[in-house]
């Protein structure tokens, strides 16, 4: 049942587990301290028209109202348990789902949860200055919506750590509030989450590409045979969809405005964002987000699949064979300074399989933006760089590729990288366009207004009361 007005809103009957409740209530003030220190800079006392989870059912789970961010009802919401839930894949396929952490995978599973959990506060930290340069109140509200929900996702992971991992889980939950994005002494775990996200083009690219990695990681964990994890991730995905909407439509609106300005004259002279800079931001965030899937050939991925802990994307829906023992996967790797193909057992290639699903999804976004260009009558097109380009994790890390995935020398990469990745001047130029627009119904010059407002409200609605 829903205990929405408990100190910690939840649908896991927290009040019946006093020990867990006490532990989480001890963590709560530390979380709020973190939020005030590292959450959105300013705006904490302002009324923001936010959506709050009030139920997990597909009908009307979200409630919209003005809320001050520190008073947001961060809660613990899991999808309801399925009767007769089974382990859906791997060596234990068909056995009853795990209600406790399988002993031999305890450390590995804790690592998965900590790594996922670490991304949630990290992104809030990366985005904390953006409110000061928002292109409209609509966008400002969307930024804060994403921020509070990432805060809730941190809660979701902390619930699992406290509830299922005892002492070391509690220590990990504390450490999640101690690391800081981009801090050389105590950085966040994954590199994409230490990159600066200090202008709105970065923000839209981040929510398009990096939050979308989150979707695929959560989807794989939503298949998990460890039921509390599966049910947690299933509900997080409903919130995550909005973050990707913000990125996808946000970039689409920048593309539309740029196309309009291209027809009027020189985009820079007209204070818009040139298409080639948008392309470079795509290249940057797409390549960093690909790294988040891990190595192409991975014994961890095989172990997690075998154990029934991390499945494939839509494992139940999309596959007939849930054992994946007899298949091979053909992979391109670098050997002796050349690209070669190699057969690997499918279970060892599951990071790459998941990455492939992600790339397909990203391509749909590119098609939408290119349709905007076509609709505006502009001939140029945007594209995804080759997945080998600019990688820091896996088979291609340590090698250098051009934007089409051809192996090139490090010297050539260094000589040409300014064609492909944002330069200091590009970033400086984008930043120079970022001036806040706080008047309801007004919008910055470098971006088009959205096609519609939020939840039936018009674009002119006062989404944040300043
Ligand atoms: Fe999240
Ligand atoms: Fe997200």
Coordinates of C-alpha atoms and ligand atoms in Angstrom, one line a residue:
X1 CA 0.0 0.0 0.0
X2 CA 1.0 3.6 -0.4
X3 CA 2.3 5.5 2.6
X4 CA 2.6 8.8 0.9
X5 CA 2.6 11.0 4.0
X6 CA 5.0 9.0 6.0
X7 CA 8.3 10.8 6.9
X8 CA 9.7 8.8 4.0
X9 CA 6.9 8.2 1.5
X10 CA 6.9 4.5 0.4
X11 CA 5.0 1.5 -0.9
X12 CA 7.2 -1.0 0.8
X13 CA 5.6 -1.0 4.3
X14 CA 8.6 0.8 5.7
X15 CA 6.8 1.3 9.1
X16 CA 6.8 -2.5 9.6
X17 CA 10.6 -2.7 9.3
X18 CA 11.7 -0.5 12.2
X19 CA 15.4 -1.2 11.7
X20 CA 15.4 -0.2 8.1
X21 CA 13.1 2.8 8.7
X22 CA 15.5 4.1 11.4
X23 CA 18.5 3.6 9.1
X24 CA 16.9 5.5 6.3
X25 CA 15.6 8.3 8.7
X26 CA 19.2 8.7 9.8
X27 CA 20.3 9.0 6.2
X28 CA 17.6 11.5 5.3
X29 CA 19.1 14.6 6.9
X30 CA 22.5 13.9 5.3
X31 CA 20.7 13.6 2.0
X32 CA 19.1 17.0 2.5
X33 CA 22.4 18.5 3.5
X34 CA 23.8 17.2 0.2
X35 CA 20.8 18.5 -1.7
X36 CA 21.3 22.0 -0.3
X37 CA 25.1 22.0 -0.9
X38 CA 25.2 20.3 -4.3
X39 CA 21.6 20.5 -5.7
X40 CA 20.4 23.4 -7.9
X41 CA 22.3 26.6 -6.9
X42 CA 19.6 29.1 -5.9
X43 CA 15.8 28.6 -6.4
X44 CA 15.5 26.4 -3.3
X45 CA 12.8 28.6 -1.8
X46 CA 10.9 29.0 -5.1
X47 CA 7.7 27.3 -6.0
X48 CA 8.3 24.9 -8.9
X49 CA 5.4 23.1 -10.7
X50 CA 6.6 19.6 -10.2
X51 CA 5.4 16.1 -10.8
X52 CA 5.6 13.8 -7.7
X53 CA 5.1 10.1 -7.7
X54 CA 2.0 9.2 -5.7
X55 CA 1.4 5.7 -7.0
X56 CA 3.1 3.1 -9.2
X57 CA 0.1 2.1 -11.2
X58 CA 0.1 3.1 -14.9
X59 CA -3.0 5.3 -14.3
X60 CA -2.3 8.6 -12.6
X61 CA 0.9 7.8 -10.8
X62 CA 2.0 11.4 -11.1
X63 CA 0.7 14.4 -9.2
X64 CA 1.4 17.9 -10.4
X65 CA 1.6 20.9 -8.1
X66 CA 3.8 23.7 -6.9
X67 CA 6.5 22.4 -4.6
X68 CA 9.7 23.9 -3.0
X69 CA 12.4 21.5 -4.0
X70 CA 13.7 20.7 -0.5
X71 CA 10.2 19.7 0.4
X72 CA 9.8 17.3 -2.5
X73 CA 8.3 14.0 -1.4
X74 CA 11.3 11.8 -2.2
X75 CA 10.1 8.3 -1.7
X76 CA 10.7 4.6 -2.2
X77 CA 8.4 3.2 -4.8
X78 CA 8.6 -0.3 -6.3
X79 CA 6.4 -1.9 -8.8
X80 CA 4.1 -4.4 -7.1
X81 CA 5.5 -7.9 -6.8
X82 CA 4.4 -10.4 -9.4
X83 CA 3.0 -13.6 -8.0
X84 CA 5.2 -16.6 -9.1
X85 CA 8.0 -14.4 -10.3
X86 CA 10.9 -16.4 -11.7
X87 CA 14.5 -15.9 -12.7
X88 CA 13.9 -15.0 -16.3
X89 CA 17.3 -16.1 -17.8
X90 CA 20.7 -17.7 -17.2
X91 CA 21.6 -20.9 -15.5
X92 CA 18.8 -20.6 -12.9
X93 CA 16.2 -19.9 -15.5
X94 CA 12.7 -20.8 -14.3
X95 CA 13.5 -21.0 -10.6
X96 CA 11.7 -18.7 -8.1
X97 CA 13.0 -15.2 -8.2
X98 CA 15.5 -14.3 -5.5
X99 CA 14.1 -12.3 -2.6
X100 CA 17.5 -12.0 -1.0
X101 CA 20.9 -11.3 -2.5
X102 CA 22.5 -14.6 -3.7
X103 CA 25.5 -15.0 -1.5
X104 CA 28.2 -15.6 -4.1
X105 CA 27.1 -12.5 -6.0
X106 CA 26.8 -10.2 -3.1
X107 CA 29.8 -8.0 -3.8
X108 CA 29.2 -7.9 -7.5
X109 CA 25.6 -6.9 -7.1
X110 CA 26.4 -4.3 -4.5
X111 CA 28.9 -2.8 -7.0
X112 CA 26.2 -2.7 -9.7
X113 CA 23.8 -0.9 -7.4
X114 CA 26.5 1.5 -6.1
X115 CA 27.6 2.3 -9.7
X116 CA 24.0 3.0 -10.8
X117 CA 23.3 4.9 -7.6
X118 CA 26.4 7.1 -8.0
X119 CA 25.2 8.4 -11.4
X120 CA 22.0 9.9 -9.8
X121 CA 23.5 12.5 -7.5
X122 CA 26.4 13.0 -9.9
X123 CA 24.1 14.4 -12.6
X124 CA 22.4 16.7 -10.1
X125 CA 25.9 18.1 -9.3
X126 CA 26.8 18.5 -12.9
X127 CA 23.7 20.5 -13.6
X128 CA 23.6 22.6 -10.5
X129 CA 24.4 26.0 -12.1
X130 CA 22.1 25.7 -15.1
X131 CA 19.1 27.4 -13.5
X132 CA 21.0 30.7 -13.8
X133 CA 21.0 30.6 -17.6
X134 CA 17.7 28.8 -18.4
X135 CA 16.2 29.7 -21.9
X136 CA 12.7 29.8 -20.4
X137 CA 10.6 29.0 -17.3
X138 CA 9.4 25.8 -19.1
X139 CA 13.0 24.6 -19.4
X140 CA 13.9 25.7 -15.9
X141 CA 11.0 23.6 -14.5
X142 CA 12.1 20.6 -16.6
X143 CA 15.7 20.9 -15.3
X144 CA 14.4 20.9 -11.7
X145 CA 12.0 18.0 -12.5
X146 CA 15.0 15.9 -13.7
X147 CA 17.0 17.0 -10.7
X148 CA 14.4 16.0 -8.1
X149 CA 13.8 12.6 -9.8
X150 CA 17.5 11.9 -9.9
X151 CA 17.4 12.5 -6.2
X152 CA 14.6 10.0 -5.9
X153 CA 16.6 7.5 -7.9
X154 CA 19.4 7.9 -5.4
X155 CA 16.8 7.1 -2.7
X156 CA 15.7 4.0 -4.6
X157 CA 19.3 2.6 -4.7
X158 CA 20.0 3.6 -1.1
X159 CA 16.9 1.7 -0.1
X160 CA 18.3 -1.5 -1.7
X161 CA 21.7 -0.9 -0.1
X162 CA 20.2 -0.4 3.4
X163 CA 17.6 -3.1 3.0
X164 CA 19.7 -5.9 1.6
X165 CA 23.4 -5.3 2.2
X166 CA 23.7 -4.6 5.9
X167 CA 26.6 -2.7 7.3
X168 CA 28.6 -2.3 4.1
X169 CA 25.4 -1.3 2.3
X170 CA 25.0 1.5 4.8
X171 CA 28.6 2.6 4.3
X172 CA 28.1 2.7 0.6
X173 CA 25.0 4.8 1.0
X174 CA 27.0 7.3 3.0
X175 CA 29.8 7.3 0.4
X176 CA 27.2 8.2 -2.3
X177 CA 26.8 11.5 -0.6
X178 CA 30.5 12.1 -0.2
X179 CA 31.8 11.7 -3.8
X180 CA 31.6 14.8 -6.0
X181 CA 31.3 15.1 -9.7
X182 CA 34.5 16.4 -11.3
X183 CA 36.4 16.5 -8.0
X184 CA 39.9 15.1 -8.5
X185 CA 40.2 13.8 -4.9
X186 CA 36.8 12.1 -4.7
X187 CA 35.3 11.9 -8.2
X188 CA 32.1 10.1 -9.2
X189 CA 32.7 6.5 -10.4
X190 CA 32.0 6.9 -14.1
X191 CA 33.8 9.4 -16.4
X192 CA 30.7 10.7 -18.2
X193 CA 29.5 11.9 -14.7
X194 CA 32.7 13.9 -14.1
X195 CA 32.4 15.9 -17.3
X196 CA 31.2 19.5 -16.9
X197 CA 27.6 20.1 -18.0
X198 CA 27.6 23.8 -17.7
X199 CA 25.5 25.0 -20.6
X200 CA 22.1 24.1 -21.9
X201 CA 23.4 22.4 -25.1
X202 CA 25.4 20.1 -22.8
X203 CA 22.3 19.6 -20.7
X204 CA 20.1 18.5 -23.6
X205 CA 22.9 16.3 -25.1
X206 CA 23.4 14.8 -21.6
X207 CA 19.7 14.0 -21.0
X208 CA 19.4 12.7 -24.6
X209 CA 22.5 10.4 -24.6
X210 CA 23.6 9.8 -21.0
X211 CA 20.2 9.4 -19.4
X212 CA 19.4 7.1 -22.3
X213 CA 22.3 4.9 -21.2
X214 CA 20.5 4.9 -17.8
X215 CA 17.4 3.6 -19.5
X216 CA 19.3 0.6 -21.0
X217 CA 21.1 -0.2 -17.7
X218 CA 17.8 0.0 -15.8
X219 CA 16.0 -2.0 -18.4
X220 CA 18.6 -4.8 -18.1
X221 CA 18.3 -4.7 -14.3
X222 CA 14.5 -4.5 -14.5
X223 CA 14.8 -8.1 -15.9
X224 CA 16.8 -9.2 -12.8
X225 CA 16.0 -12.3 -10.9
X226 CA 16.8 -10.4 -7.7
X227 CA 13.2 -9.2 -7.4
X228 CA 13.6 -6.0 -5.3
X229 CA 16.1 -4.7 -7.8
X230 CA 13.8 -5.5 -10.8
X231 CA 10.8 -3.8 -9.2
X232 CA 12.8 -0.8 -8.2
X233 CA 14.2 -0.3 -11.7
X234 CA 10.9 -0.9 -13.4
X235 CA 9.4 2.1 -11.6
X236 CA 12.5 4.3 -12.1
X237 CA 12.1 3.8 -15.9
X238 CA 8.7 5.5 -15.9
X239 CA 10.4 8.7 -14.5
X240 CA 13.5 8.3 -16.7
X241 CA 11.3 8.5 -19.9
X242 CA 10.7 12.2 -19.1
X243 CA 14.5 12.9 -18.8
X244 CA 15.1 11.6 -22.3
X245 CA 12.1 13.6 -23.6
X246 CA 13.7 16.7 -22.2
X247 CA 17.0 15.9 -24.0
X248 CA 15.4 14.7 -27.3
X249 CA 13.0 17.6 -27.7
X250 CA 15.4 20.1 -26.3
X251 CA 18.0 19.3 -28.9
X252 CA 15.2 19.1 -31.5
X253 CA 14.2 22.7 -30.6
X254 CA 17.8 23.9 -30.8
X255 CA 18.1 22.3 -34.2
X256 CA 14.8 23.9 -35.4
X257 CA 16.0 27.4 -34.3
X258 CA 19.4 26.9 -35.9
X259 CA 17.7 25.8 -39.2
X260 CA 15.4 28.9 -39.1
X261 CA 18.5 31.2 -38.5
X262 CA 20.4 29.4 -41.3
X263 CA 17.7 30.6 -43.7
X264 CA 18.0 34.2 -42.5
X265 CA 21.8 34.5 -42.7
X266 CA 24.9 33.6 -40.7
X267 CA 23.9 31.7 -37.6
X268 CA 26.7 33.1 -35.5
X269 CA 25.9 36.7 -36.4
X270 CA 22.3 36.0 -35.5
X271 CA 23.4 34.6 -32.1
X272 CA 22.3 31.0 -32.8
X273 CA 24.2 27.7 -32.3
X274 CA 25.8 26.6 -35.6
X275 CA 24.9 23.0 -36.7
X276 CA 28.6 22.0 -36.6
X277 CA 28.8 22.8 -32.9
X278 CA 25.6 20.8 -32.3
X279 CA 27.2 17.9 -34.1
X280 CA 30.4 18.2 -32.0
X281 CA 28.3 18.0 -28.8
X282 CA 26.5 15.0 -30.1
X283 CA 29.9 13.4 -30.8
X284 CA 31.2 14.1 -27.4
X285 CA 28.2 12.9 -25.3
X286 CA 27.4 9.9 -27.5
X287 CA 31.0 8.6 -27.3
X288 CA 31.2 9.1 -23.5
X289 CA 27.8 7.5 -23.1
X290 CA 28.9 4.4 -25.1
X291 CA 31.7 3.9 -22.6
X292 CA 29.1 3.4 -19.8
X293 CA 28.1 0.0 -21.2
X294 CA 31.5 -1.4 -20.3
X295 CA 34.0 -3.5 -22.2
X296 CA 32.9 -5.2 -25.5
X297 CA 34.1 -8.6 -24.3
X298 CA 33.3 -9.0 -20.6
X299 CA 33.4 -12.0 -18.3
X300 CA 31.3 -9.9 -15.8
X301 CA 28.5 -9.7 -18.2
X302 CA 28.6 -13.4 -18.7
X303 CA 28.6 -14.0 -14.9
X304 CA 25.7 -11.6 -14.3
X305 CA 23.7 -13.2 -17.0
X306 CA 24.5 -16.7 -15.8
X307 CA 23.4 -15.8 -12.3
X308 CA 20.2 -14.3 -13.5
X309 CA 21.1 -10.8 -12.2
X310 CA 21.3 -8.7 -15.3
X311 CA 19.4 -9.6 -18.5
X312 CA 19.2 -8.3 -22.0
X313 CA 17.0 -5.4 -23.1
X314 CA 13.4 -6.7 -23.0
X315 CA 14.7 -10.2 -22.2
X316 CA 11.3 -11.7 -21.6
X317 CA 9.6 -10.0 -24.5
X318 CA 12.2 -10.1 -27.1
X319 CA 14.0 -13.4 -26.8
X320 CA 12.9 -17.1 -27.0
X321 CA 16.1 -18.6 -25.8
X322 CA 16.9 -17.3 -22.3
X323 CA 20.0 -19.4 -21.8
X324 CA 22.1 -18.0 -24.5
X325 CA 24.7 -20.7 -24.1
X326 CA 25.1 -22.0 -27.7
X327 CA 25.3 -18.8 -29.6
X328 CA 28.3 -16.7 -30.7
X329 CA 28.6 -13.1 -31.4
X330 CA 30.8 -11.6 -34.1
X331 CA 32.8 -8.7 -32.8
X332 CA 35.2 -6.3 -34.4
X333 CA 38.3 -5.8 -32.4
X334 CA 41.8 -4.3 -32.9
X335 CA 44.6 -6.9 -33.2
X336 CA 48.1 -6.3 -34.6
X337 CA 47.2 -2.7 -35.4
X338 CA 44.2 -3.7 -37.6
X339 CA 40.5 -4.2 -37.3
X340 CA 39.7 -7.9 -37.2
X341 CA 36.5 -9.8 -36.5
X342 CA 36.4 -12.3 -33.7
X343 CA 33.7 -14.8 -32.6
X344 CA 33.0 -14.6 -28.9
X345 CA 30.4 -16.6 -26.8
X346 CA 27.2 -14.5 -26.7
X347 CA 27.2 -14.3 -22.9
X348 CA 30.6 -12.5 -23.0
X349 CA 29.2 -10.0 -25.6
X350 CA 26.2 -8.8 -23.6
X351 CA 27.5 -5.4 -22.9
X352 CA 27.9 -5.0 -26.7
X353 CA 24.4 -6.4 -27.3
X354 CA 23.0 -3.8 -24.9
X355 CA 25.1 -1.1 -26.5
X356 CA 23.7 -2.0 -29.9
X357 CA 20.1 -1.6 -28.6
X358 CA 21.1 1.8 -27.3
X359 CA 22.7 2.9 -30.6
X360 CA 19.5 1.9 -32.4
X361 CA 17.4 4.1 -30.0
X362 CA 19.8 7.0 -30.5
X363 CA 19.5 6.7 -34.2
X364 CA 15.7 7.3 -33.9
X365 CA 16.5 10.6 -32.1
X366 CA 18.8 11.6 -35.0
X367 CA 16.1 10.8 -37.5
X368 CA 13.7 13.1 -35.6
X369 CA 16.2 16.0 -35.6
X370 CA 16.9 15.4 -39.3
X371 CA 13.2 15.5 -40.0
X372 CA 13.1 19.0 -38.3
X373 CA 15.9 20.1 -40.7
X374 CA 14.0 18.7 -43.6
X375 CA 10.8 20.4 -42.5
X376 CA 12.6 23.7 -42.2
X377 CA 14.0 23.2 -45.8
X378 CA 17.6 22.9 -44.8
X379 CA 19.8 20.4 -46.6
X380 CA 22.4 19.6 -43.9
X381 CA 22.0 16.5 -41.7
X382 CA 23.2 15.4 -38.3
X383 CA 24.6 12.0 -37.6
X384 CA 25.9 9.7 -34.9
X385 CA 29.7 9.2 -34.9
X386 CA 30.9 5.6 -35.4
X387 CA 30.8 3.7 -32.0
X388 CA 34.6 3.2 -32.2
X389 CA 35.2 7.0 -32.2
X390 CA 36.6 8.6 -29.1
X391 CA 36.3 5.7 -26.7
X392 CA 37.9 5.4 -23.3
X393 CA 36.6 2.0 -22.2
X394 CA 36.8 -1.4 -23.8
X395 CA 38.4 -2.8 -27.0
X396 CA 38.8 0.6 -28.7
X397 CA 40.2 2.5 -25.8
X398 CA 43.9 3.2 -26.4
X399 CA 43.3 3.3 -30.2
X400 CA 42.3 6.3 -32.2
X401 CA 39.6 6.4 -34.9
X402 CA 38.1 9.0 -37.2
X403 CA 34.5 9.9 -37.0
X404 CA 33.6 7.1 -39.4
X405 CA 35.4 4.5 -37.3
X406 CA 38.6 4.1 -39.4
X407 CA 41.7 3.4 -37.4
X408 CA 44.0 6.4 -37.6
X409 CA 47.3 7.4 -35.9
X410 CA 47.3 9.3 -32.7
X411 CA 49.0 12.2 -34.5
X412 CA 46.2 12.3 -37.1
X413 CA 43.6 12.2 -34.4
X414 CA 45.3 15.0 -32.5
X415 CA 45.5 17.0 -35.7
X416 CA 41.8 16.6 -36.6
X417 CA 40.0 16.3 -33.3
X418 CA 38.9 19.9 -33.4
X419 CA 36.8 19.0 -36.4
X420 CA 34.9 16.4 -34.3
X421 CA 34.9 17.5 -30.6
X422 CA 33.9 20.8 -29.0
X423 CA 36.9 23.1 -28.7
X424 CA 37.4 25.6 -25.9
X425 CA 36.2 28.3 -28.3
X426 CA 33.1 26.3 -29.2
X427 CA 32.2 25.9 -25.5
X428 CA 33.0 29.6 -24.9
X429 CA 30.8 30.6 -27.8
X430 CA 27.9 28.5 -26.5
X431 CA 28.3 29.8 -23.0
X432 CA 28.3 33.4 -24.4
X433 CA 24.7 32.8 -25.6
X434 CA 23.4 31.6 -22.3
X435 CA 21.5 34.4 -20.6
X436 CA 18.5 33.6 -18.4
X437 CA 15.0 34.2 -19.6
X438 CA 12.7 34.3 -16.6
X439 CA 9.6 35.9 -18.0
X440 CA 6.6 33.5 -18.5
X441 CA 6.0 32.9 -22.3
X442 CA 9.4 34.2 -23.4
X443 CA 12.3 32.2 -24.8
X444 CA 16.0 32.6 -25.6
X445 CA 16.9 33.4 -29.2
X446 CA 19.0 30.2 -29.7
X447 CA 16.2 27.7 -29.2
X448 CA 12.6 27.3 -30.5
X449 CA 9.7 27.1 -28.1
X450 CA 8.3 23.6 -27.3
X451 CA 5.4 22.2 -29.3
X452 CA 3.3 22.0 -26.2
X453 CA 3.5 22.8 -22.5
X454 CA 3.4 20.3 -19.6
X455 CA 0.4 18.3 -18.6
X456 CA -2.1 20.5 -20.5
X457 CA -0.6 23.8 -19.4
X458 CA 0.4 26.3 -22.1
X459 CA 4.0 27.3 -22.7
X460 CA 3.2 30.7 -21.1
X461 CA 2.3 29.1 -17.8
X462 CA 4.3 30.2 -14.8
X463 CA 6.2 26.9 -14.3
X464 CA 8.5 28.4 -11.7
X465 CA 7.4 31.4 -9.4
X466 CA 10.5 33.5 -9.1
Ligands
LIG1 FE1 18.0 8.5 -12.8
LIG2 FE1 17.6 10.5 -15.6

